[in-house]
Amino acid sequence: MTISVAVSGASGYAGGEVLRLLANHPQVTIGAITAHSNAGSRLGELQPHLHSLSDRLLEETSVQNLAGHDVVFLALPHGASAAIAAELPEGTLVIDAGADHRLEDAQAWEKFYGSAHAGTWPYGLPELPGQREKLRGARRIAVPGCYPTSALLALAPGFARGLLLADDVVIVSASGTSGAGKAAKVNLIGSEVMGSMSPYGVGGGHRHTPEIEQGLSNAAGEPVSVSFTPTLAPMSRGILTTATAKVAPQVAKGLDVQELRQAWADAYEDEPFIHLLPEGQWPSTKSVQGSNHVALQLAYDSHVGRVIVSCAIDNLTKGTAGGAVQSMNIALGFDETAGLNQQGVAP
């Protein structure tokens, strides 16, 4: 079975990454490739690494150009996907890499994004408890944010097993600059970023906070509150998340650290892309660069009764495009790893 796929936002980082993965997918034919301000340009001018597609011309992002395909990827700015998605046929698999359809709480959307809530679609993070079943046969999928992908994979197993307290979760993530998109910004130019790190969205103001809380709350079966601080790292791609939570008192009493670790080992035992590293080995962003893989490690700080989980992903691959293609594969009944067999890149 071969399917036709259209990709919007193809001149940006997320859209370009979707195309990179689809170009090697054995069951995909790439149809319309669209953009907004770059419509009419040759793709190779803007994405020179996509050699097999370099002569393709970018079309205008419109319902007319996107319709007629089996699958449509919307790699558009937040708030831009909903109007187009609403006009695409119900039988088309629409995969939104933006935030428009991720949140279940309309008030949280309006607070953090400042516009009307467009509704909620199945969430494209299949490794969460029960999520893979919701993606099978779906025709609308919301791709998670890159920070939430790393944070949820780091802590969901502990909450799903009732091991962690819901009111004292602290997450700090370092991300490469590609997470901010391709538009020119002074704070992202080389002179500002090289040799420097800086926080942003401090004090609960980052838009991914409600998405992280939503996912952990669903895993825990009760509301989870999160203090999330993102930081900008001097690298082009990758996320390293350090997530900590208090271990429940009844668990901490006489805790066997191996039993705590086993909860994560059990959760991810059969997952093709998630790797709980051997004890003593800690994740690095370089080890997963360019791949859909996730590297995890955990420790227990008995002094304060907290579990610490470190998680490394590539923000453009597993954090966006890879998660989108993985979800497409599940929805259509393909091999889940199709088009996603890339290993990390080193050095």
Short mmCIF file of C-alpha atoms in Angstrom, two decimals:
data_model
loop_
_atom_site.label_atom_id
_atom_site.label_comp_id
_atom_site.label_asym_id
_atom_site.label_seq_id
_atom_site.Cartn_x
_atom_site.Cartn_y
_atom_site.Cartn_z
CA MET A 1 0.00 0.00 0.00
CA THR A 2 1.32 3.41 -1.01
CA ILE A 3 -0.20 6.66 0.23
CA SER A 4 0.03 10.24 -1.01
CA VAL A 5 1.16 12.82 1.53
CA ALA A 6 1.09 16.62 1.49
CA VAL A 7 3.30 18.73 3.77
CA SER A 8 2.55 22.35 4.64
CA GLY A 9 5.10 24.70 6.19
CA ALA A 10 7.78 22.90 4.19
CA SER A 11 10.23 25.81 4.26
CA GLY A 12 10.45 25.72 8.09
CA TYR A 13 12.43 23.44 10.37
CA ALA A 14 9.52 21.18 11.34
CA GLY A 15 8.20 20.87 7.80
CA GLY A 16 11.67 20.19 6.47
CA GLU A 17 12.18 17.46 9.05
CA VAL A 18 8.87 15.84 8.13
CA LEU A 19 10.01 15.76 4.50
CA ARG A 20 13.41 14.32 5.44
CA LEU A 21 11.72 11.39 7.14
CA LEU A 22 9.02 10.86 4.53
CA ALA A 23 11.60 10.80 1.72
CA ASN A 24 12.83 7.47 3.13
CA HIS A 25 9.41 6.03 4.00
CA PRO A 26 8.76 2.90 1.91
CA GLN A 27 4.99 3.47 1.66
CA VAL A 28 4.84 7.21 0.96
CA THR A 29 4.61 9.27 -2.20
CA ILE A 30 5.19 12.96 -1.49
CA GLY A 31 2.55 15.13 -3.15
CA ALA A 32 2.02 18.84 -2.57
CA ILE A 33 4.75 20.70 -0.67
CA THR A 34 3.47 24.08 0.48
CA ALA A 35 4.55 27.27 2.21
CA HIS A 36 3.24 30.78 2.81
CA SER A 37 5.71 33.59 2.18
CA ASN A 38 8.09 31.23 0.37
CA ALA A 39 5.50 29.91 -2.09
CA GLY A 40 6.95 29.81 -5.61
CA SER A 41 10.49 29.12 -4.39
CA ARG A 42 12.42 25.98 -5.18
CA LEU A 43 12.66 23.74 -2.10
CA GLY A 44 16.40 23.23 -2.60
CA GLU A 45 16.99 26.95 -2.02
CA LEU A 46 15.51 26.72 1.46
CA GLN A 47 16.17 23.09 2.43
CA PRO A 48 19.41 22.25 0.59
CA HIS A 49 19.86 19.00 2.53
CA LEU A 50 16.71 17.49 0.91
CA HIS A 51 18.50 16.51 -2.30
CA SER A 52 15.83 14.17 -3.68
CA LEU A 53 13.22 16.95 -3.44
CA SER A 54 15.42 19.93 -4.29
CA ASP A 55 13.74 20.73 -7.63
CA ARG A 56 10.21 20.74 -6.23
CA LEU A 57 8.44 24.12 -6.18
CA LEU A 58 6.66 25.26 -3.04
CA GLU A 59 2.96 25.81 -3.60
CA GLU A 60 0.72 28.18 -1.65
CA THR A 61 -0.65 26.69 1.58
CA SER A 62 -4.33 26.34 0.81
CA VAL A 63 -7.08 23.80 1.30
CA GLN A 64 -7.24 23.35 -2.46
CA ASN A 65 -3.57 22.35 -2.69
CA LEU A 66 -3.63 20.12 0.38
CA ALA A 67 -6.89 18.30 -0.30
CA GLY A 68 -6.89 15.13 -2.37
CA HIS A 69 -4.07 13.49 -0.42
CA ASP A 70 -4.36 10.54 1.94
CA VAL A 71 -2.37 12.34 4.65
CA VAL A 72 -1.76 16.04 5.31
CA PHE A 73 0.93 17.26 7.72
CA LEU A 74 0.34 20.77 9.04
CA ALA A 75 3.68 22.21 10.16
CA LEU A 76 2.29 25.70 10.68
CA PRO A 77 2.60 28.36 13.40
CA HIS A 78 0.39 27.95 16.46
CA GLY A 79 -3.11 29.15 15.69
CA ALA A 80 -2.81 28.65 11.93
CA SER A 81 -3.74 24.98 11.61
CA ALA A 82 -7.32 24.89 12.87
CA ALA A 83 -8.95 26.85 10.03
CA ILE A 84 -7.31 24.74 7.33
CA ALA A 85 -7.92 21.45 9.14
CA ALA A 86 -11.61 22.24 9.51
CA GLU A 87 -12.00 22.37 5.73
CA LEU A 88 -10.11 19.19 4.87
CA PRO A 89 -12.17 16.03 4.18
CA GLU A 90 -13.06 13.87 7.19
CA GLY A 91 -11.47 10.84 5.54
CA THR A 92 -8.08 12.54 5.23
CA LEU A 93 -5.59 11.81 7.98
CA VAL A 94 -4.60 15.27 9.22
CA ILE A 95 -1.57 15.50 11.50
CA ASP A 96 -1.10 18.85 13.21
CA ALA A 97 2.46 19.59 14.35
CA GLY A 98 1.29 22.87 15.89
CA ALA A 99 -0.41 23.34 19.24
CA ASP A 100 -3.95 24.01 18.03
CA HIS A 101 -5.46 20.66 19.00
CA ARG A 102 -3.28 19.42 21.88
CA LEU A 103 -5.02 20.81 24.95
CA GLU A 104 -8.18 19.36 26.46
CA ASP A 105 -8.92 22.42 28.61
CA ALA A 106 -10.30 25.33 26.56
CA GLN A 107 -9.56 27.81 29.35
CA ALA A 108 -5.91 26.75 29.46
CA TRP A 109 -5.67 27.23 25.70
CA GLU A 110 -7.20 30.70 25.86
CA LYS A 111 -4.95 31.70 28.77
CA PHE A 112 -1.68 30.62 27.14
CA TYR A 113 -2.46 31.18 23.46
CA GLY A 114 -4.99 34.02 23.54
CA SER A 115 -7.47 32.73 20.97
CA ALA A 116 -10.53 30.49 20.75
CA HIS A 117 -9.97 26.79 21.44
CA ALA A 118 -10.23 24.68 18.26
CA GLY A 119 -10.97 21.38 20.02
CA THR A 120 -8.94 18.35 21.05
CA TRP A 121 -7.54 15.59 18.84
CA PRO A 122 -5.93 12.25 19.78
CA TYR A 123 -2.49 12.96 21.20
CA GLY A 124 0.44 11.68 19.14
CA LEU A 125 2.65 10.27 21.89
CA PRO A 126 1.99 6.52 21.62
CA GLU A 127 4.29 5.57 24.50
CA LEU A 128 1.90 7.07 27.06
CA PRO A 129 -0.41 4.57 28.80
CA GLY A 130 -3.35 3.67 26.55
CA GLN A 131 -2.44 6.21 23.89
CA ARG A 132 -1.48 3.85 21.09
CA GLU A 133 -5.01 2.43 21.00
CA LYS A 134 -6.44 5.93 20.55
CA LEU A 135 -4.23 6.52 17.51
CA ARG A 136 -5.17 3.37 15.62
CA GLY A 137 -7.56 4.35 12.85
CA ALA A 138 -7.57 8.02 13.87
CA ARG A 139 -8.10 10.64 11.17
CA ARG A 140 -7.01 13.64 13.24
CA ILE A 141 -3.83 13.64 15.36
CA ALA A 142 -2.24 16.38 17.48
CA VAL A 143 1.55 16.09 17.62
CA PRO A 144 2.92 16.86 21.12
CA GLY A 145 5.20 19.78 21.80
CA CYS A 146 8.90 18.97 21.95
CA TYR A 147 9.34 19.88 25.61
CA PRO A 148 6.24 17.91 26.67
CA THR A 149 7.48 14.88 24.74
CA SER A 150 10.65 14.73 26.82
CA ALA A 151 8.96 15.64 30.11
CA LEU A 152 6.09 13.18 29.76
CA LEU A 153 8.32 10.30 28.75
CA ALA A 154 10.55 11.09 31.71
CA LEU A 155 7.88 10.95 34.43
CA ALA A 156 4.75 9.20 33.10
CA PRO A 157 5.79 5.69 34.21
CA GLY A 158 6.19 6.82 37.82
CA PHE A 159 2.80 8.52 37.88
CA ALA A 160 1.07 5.64 36.11
CA ARG A 161 2.32 3.28 38.85
CA GLY A 162 1.29 5.61 41.69
CA LEU A 163 4.87 6.09 42.85
CA LEU A 164 5.08 9.89 42.72
CA LEU A 165 3.40 12.82 44.46
CA ALA A 166 1.35 15.09 42.24
CA ASP A 167 2.02 18.46 43.86
CA ASP A 168 5.78 18.95 43.70
CA VAL A 169 7.05 18.30 40.17
CA VAL A 170 9.99 20.36 38.90
CA ILE A 171 11.17 20.14 35.29
CA VAL A 172 14.08 22.00 33.71
CA SER A 173 14.83 21.54 30.01
CA ALA A 174 17.62 22.76 27.77
CA SER A 175 16.76 23.08 24.08
CA GLY A 176 18.59 23.86 20.89
CA THR A 177 17.72 27.01 19.00
CA SER A 178 15.76 25.24 16.25
CA GLY A 179 12.92 24.87 18.75
CA ALA A 180 12.19 28.57 18.24
CA GLY A 181 11.56 28.12 14.52
CA LYS A 182 13.28 29.51 11.45
CA ALA A 183 12.18 33.14 11.63
CA ALA A 184 15.05 35.56 12.29
CA LYS A 185 15.31 36.66 15.94
CA VAL A 186 18.12 38.73 17.46
CA ASN A 187 18.39 36.55 20.58
CA LEU A 188 18.99 33.49 18.38
CA ILE A 189 21.81 34.78 16.18
CA GLY A 190 25.19 33.13 16.60
CA SER A 191 26.80 36.02 18.49
CA GLU A 192 24.08 35.84 21.15
CA VAL A 193 23.89 32.06 21.49
CA MET A 194 27.44 30.75 21.12
CA GLY A 195 29.08 30.05 24.46
CA SER A 196 26.00 31.07 26.41
CA MET A 197 22.89 29.61 28.05
CA SER A 198 19.81 31.50 29.20
CA PRO A 199 16.39 30.73 30.68
CA TYR A 200 13.09 32.00 29.32
CA GLY A 201 9.40 31.56 30.07
CA VAL A 202 10.33 31.48 33.78
CA GLY A 203 7.69 31.41 36.49
CA GLY A 204 5.09 29.19 34.83
CA GLY A 205 4.73 31.33 31.73
CA HIS A 206 5.78 28.86 29.05
CA ARG A 207 2.98 27.60 26.80
CA HIS A 208 3.98 23.98 27.22
CA THR A 209 3.26 23.99 30.96
CA PRO A 210 -0.46 23.09 30.66
CA GLU A 211 0.37 20.40 28.11
CA ILE A 212 2.86 18.77 30.48
CA GLU A 213 0.39 18.98 33.35
CA GLN A 214 -2.34 17.49 31.17
CA GLY A 215 -0.26 14.46 30.20
CA LEU A 216 1.04 13.74 33.69
CA SER A 217 -2.44 14.21 35.18
CA ASN A 218 -3.87 11.69 32.72
CA ALA A 219 -1.13 9.21 33.65
CA ALA A 220 -1.63 9.76 37.38
CA GLY A 221 -5.44 9.81 37.36
CA GLU A 222 -5.35 13.02 39.44
CA PRO A 223 -4.29 16.65 38.87
CA VAL A 224 -0.53 17.13 38.72
CA SER A 225 1.05 20.57 39.15
CA VAL A 226 4.34 21.34 37.42
CA SER A 227 6.99 24.01 37.71
CA PHE A 228 8.60 24.09 34.26
CA THR A 229 11.63 26.16 33.25
CA PRO A 230 13.01 26.01 29.70
CA THR A 231 16.53 27.14 28.85
CA LEU A 232 18.22 27.90 25.57
CA ALA A 233 21.41 25.95 24.86
CA PRO A 234 24.14 26.78 22.30
CA MET A 235 23.27 23.95 19.91
CA SER A 236 21.04 23.76 16.85
CA ARG A 237 18.90 20.78 17.87
CA GLY A 238 18.22 18.54 20.84
CA ILE A 239 16.55 18.66 24.25
CA LEU A 240 17.92 17.49 27.57
CA THR A 241 15.23 17.43 30.23
CA THR A 242 15.82 16.90 33.93
CA ALA A 243 12.54 16.06 35.64
CA THR A 244 12.13 15.50 39.37
CA ALA A 245 9.22 14.51 41.60
CA LYS A 246 8.76 13.49 45.22
CA VAL A 247 8.32 9.79 45.80
CA ALA A 248 5.14 8.98 47.72
CA PRO A 249 5.86 8.43 51.45
CA GLN A 250 4.44 4.88 51.45
CA VAL A 251 6.81 4.09 48.57
CA ALA A 252 9.84 5.89 49.96
CA LYS A 253 9.68 3.97 53.25
CA GLY A 254 12.17 1.17 52.82
CA LEU A 255 12.49 1.95 49.12
CA ASP A 256 14.42 -0.47 46.96
CA VAL A 257 15.92 1.66 44.20
CA GLN A 258 15.82 -1.29 41.81
CA GLU A 259 12.05 -1.55 42.29
CA LEU A 260 11.71 2.12 41.44
CA ARG A 261 13.81 1.67 38.31
CA GLN A 262 11.77 -1.37 37.35
CA ALA A 263 8.65 0.77 36.87
CA TRP A 264 10.39 2.59 34.00
CA ALA A 265 11.90 -0.63 32.65
CA ASP A 266 8.47 -2.28 32.57
CA ALA A 267 6.81 0.73 30.90
CA TYR A 268 9.31 0.92 28.06
CA GLU A 269 10.38 -2.70 27.71
CA ASP A 270 8.72 -3.18 24.31
CA GLU A 271 9.06 0.37 22.98
CA PRO A 272 11.23 0.49 19.86
CA PHE A 273 12.41 4.06 20.34
CA ILE A 274 12.82 4.45 24.12
CA HIS A 275 15.98 3.28 25.82
CA LEU A 276 16.46 3.14 29.58
CA LEU A 277 20.24 3.23 29.73
CA PRO A 278 22.34 0.90 31.86
CA GLU A 279 22.93 2.20 35.38
CA GLY A 280 25.70 4.77 35.49
CA GLN A 281 25.27 5.87 31.86
CA TRP A 282 23.54 9.23 31.40
CA PRO A 283 21.80 10.58 28.29
CA SER A 284 23.32 13.09 25.92
CA THR A 285 21.59 14.97 23.13
CA LYS A 286 24.25 13.97 20.61
CA SER A 287 23.42 10.29 21.03
CA VAL A 288 19.90 10.78 19.64
CA GLN A 289 20.53 13.58 17.14
CA GLY A 290 18.68 13.11 13.87
CA SER A 291 16.80 10.08 15.21
CA ASN A 292 13.43 9.21 16.70
CA HIS A 293 15.12 7.63 19.69
CA VAL A 294 14.85 8.62 23.35
CA ALA A 295 17.57 8.07 25.96
CA LEU A 296 16.55 7.91 29.64
CA GLN A 297 18.24 7.46 33.00
CA LEU A 298 16.98 7.85 36.55
CA ALA A 299 18.33 8.12 40.07
CA TYR A 300 16.82 8.35 43.53
CA ASP A 301 17.95 11.14 45.85
CA SER A 302 17.18 9.64 49.24
CA HIS A 303 18.22 12.85 51.02
CA VAL A 304 15.13 14.66 49.74
CA GLY A 305 13.04 11.69 48.64
CA ARG A 306 12.98 12.62 44.98
CA VAL A 307 13.35 10.67 41.76
CA ILE A 308 15.43 12.42 39.10
CA VAL A 309 14.94 11.42 35.47
CA SER A 310 17.12 12.68 32.64
CA CYS A 311 15.72 12.42 29.12
CA ALA A 312 17.39 13.29 25.80
CA ILE A 313 15.55 13.67 22.49
CA ASP A 314 16.03 15.43 19.19
CA ASN A 315 13.44 18.22 19.34
CA LEU A 316 12.88 18.17 15.57
CA THR A 317 12.65 14.39 15.22
CA LYS A 318 11.05 12.60 18.19
CA GLY A 319 9.93 16.00 19.48
CA THR A 320 8.06 16.90 16.28
CA ALA A 321 8.40 15.23 12.87
CA GLY A 322 9.39 11.77 14.07
CA GLY A 323 6.51 11.64 16.50
CA ALA A 324 4.22 12.77 13.67
CA VAL A 325 5.40 10.03 11.27
CA GLN A 326 5.30 7.42 14.05
CA SER A 327 1.68 8.40 14.78
CA MET A 328 0.83 8.25 11.07
CA ASN A 329 2.22 4.73 10.90
CA ILE A 330 0.04 3.62 13.81
CA ALA A 331 -3.08 5.32 12.49
CA LEU A 332 -2.73 3.64 9.08
CA GLY A 333 -1.65 0.23 10.34
CA PHE A 334 1.91 0.46 8.99
CA ASP A 335 4.97 -0.86 10.78
CA GLU A 336 5.41 1.72 13.53
CA THR A 337 9.10 2.15 12.77
CA ALA A 338 8.68 2.68 9.00
CA GLY A 339 10.75 5.63 7.81
CA LEU A 340 12.22 6.03 11.30
CA ASN A 341 15.14 3.64 11.36
CA GLN A 342 17.82 6.33 11.56
CA GLN A 343 20.40 5.96 14.32
CA GLY A 344 21.90 8.93 16.14
CA VAL A 345 24.75 10.94 14.63
CA ALA A 346 28.16 11.20 16.26
CA PRO A 347 30.48 12.91 16.88
#
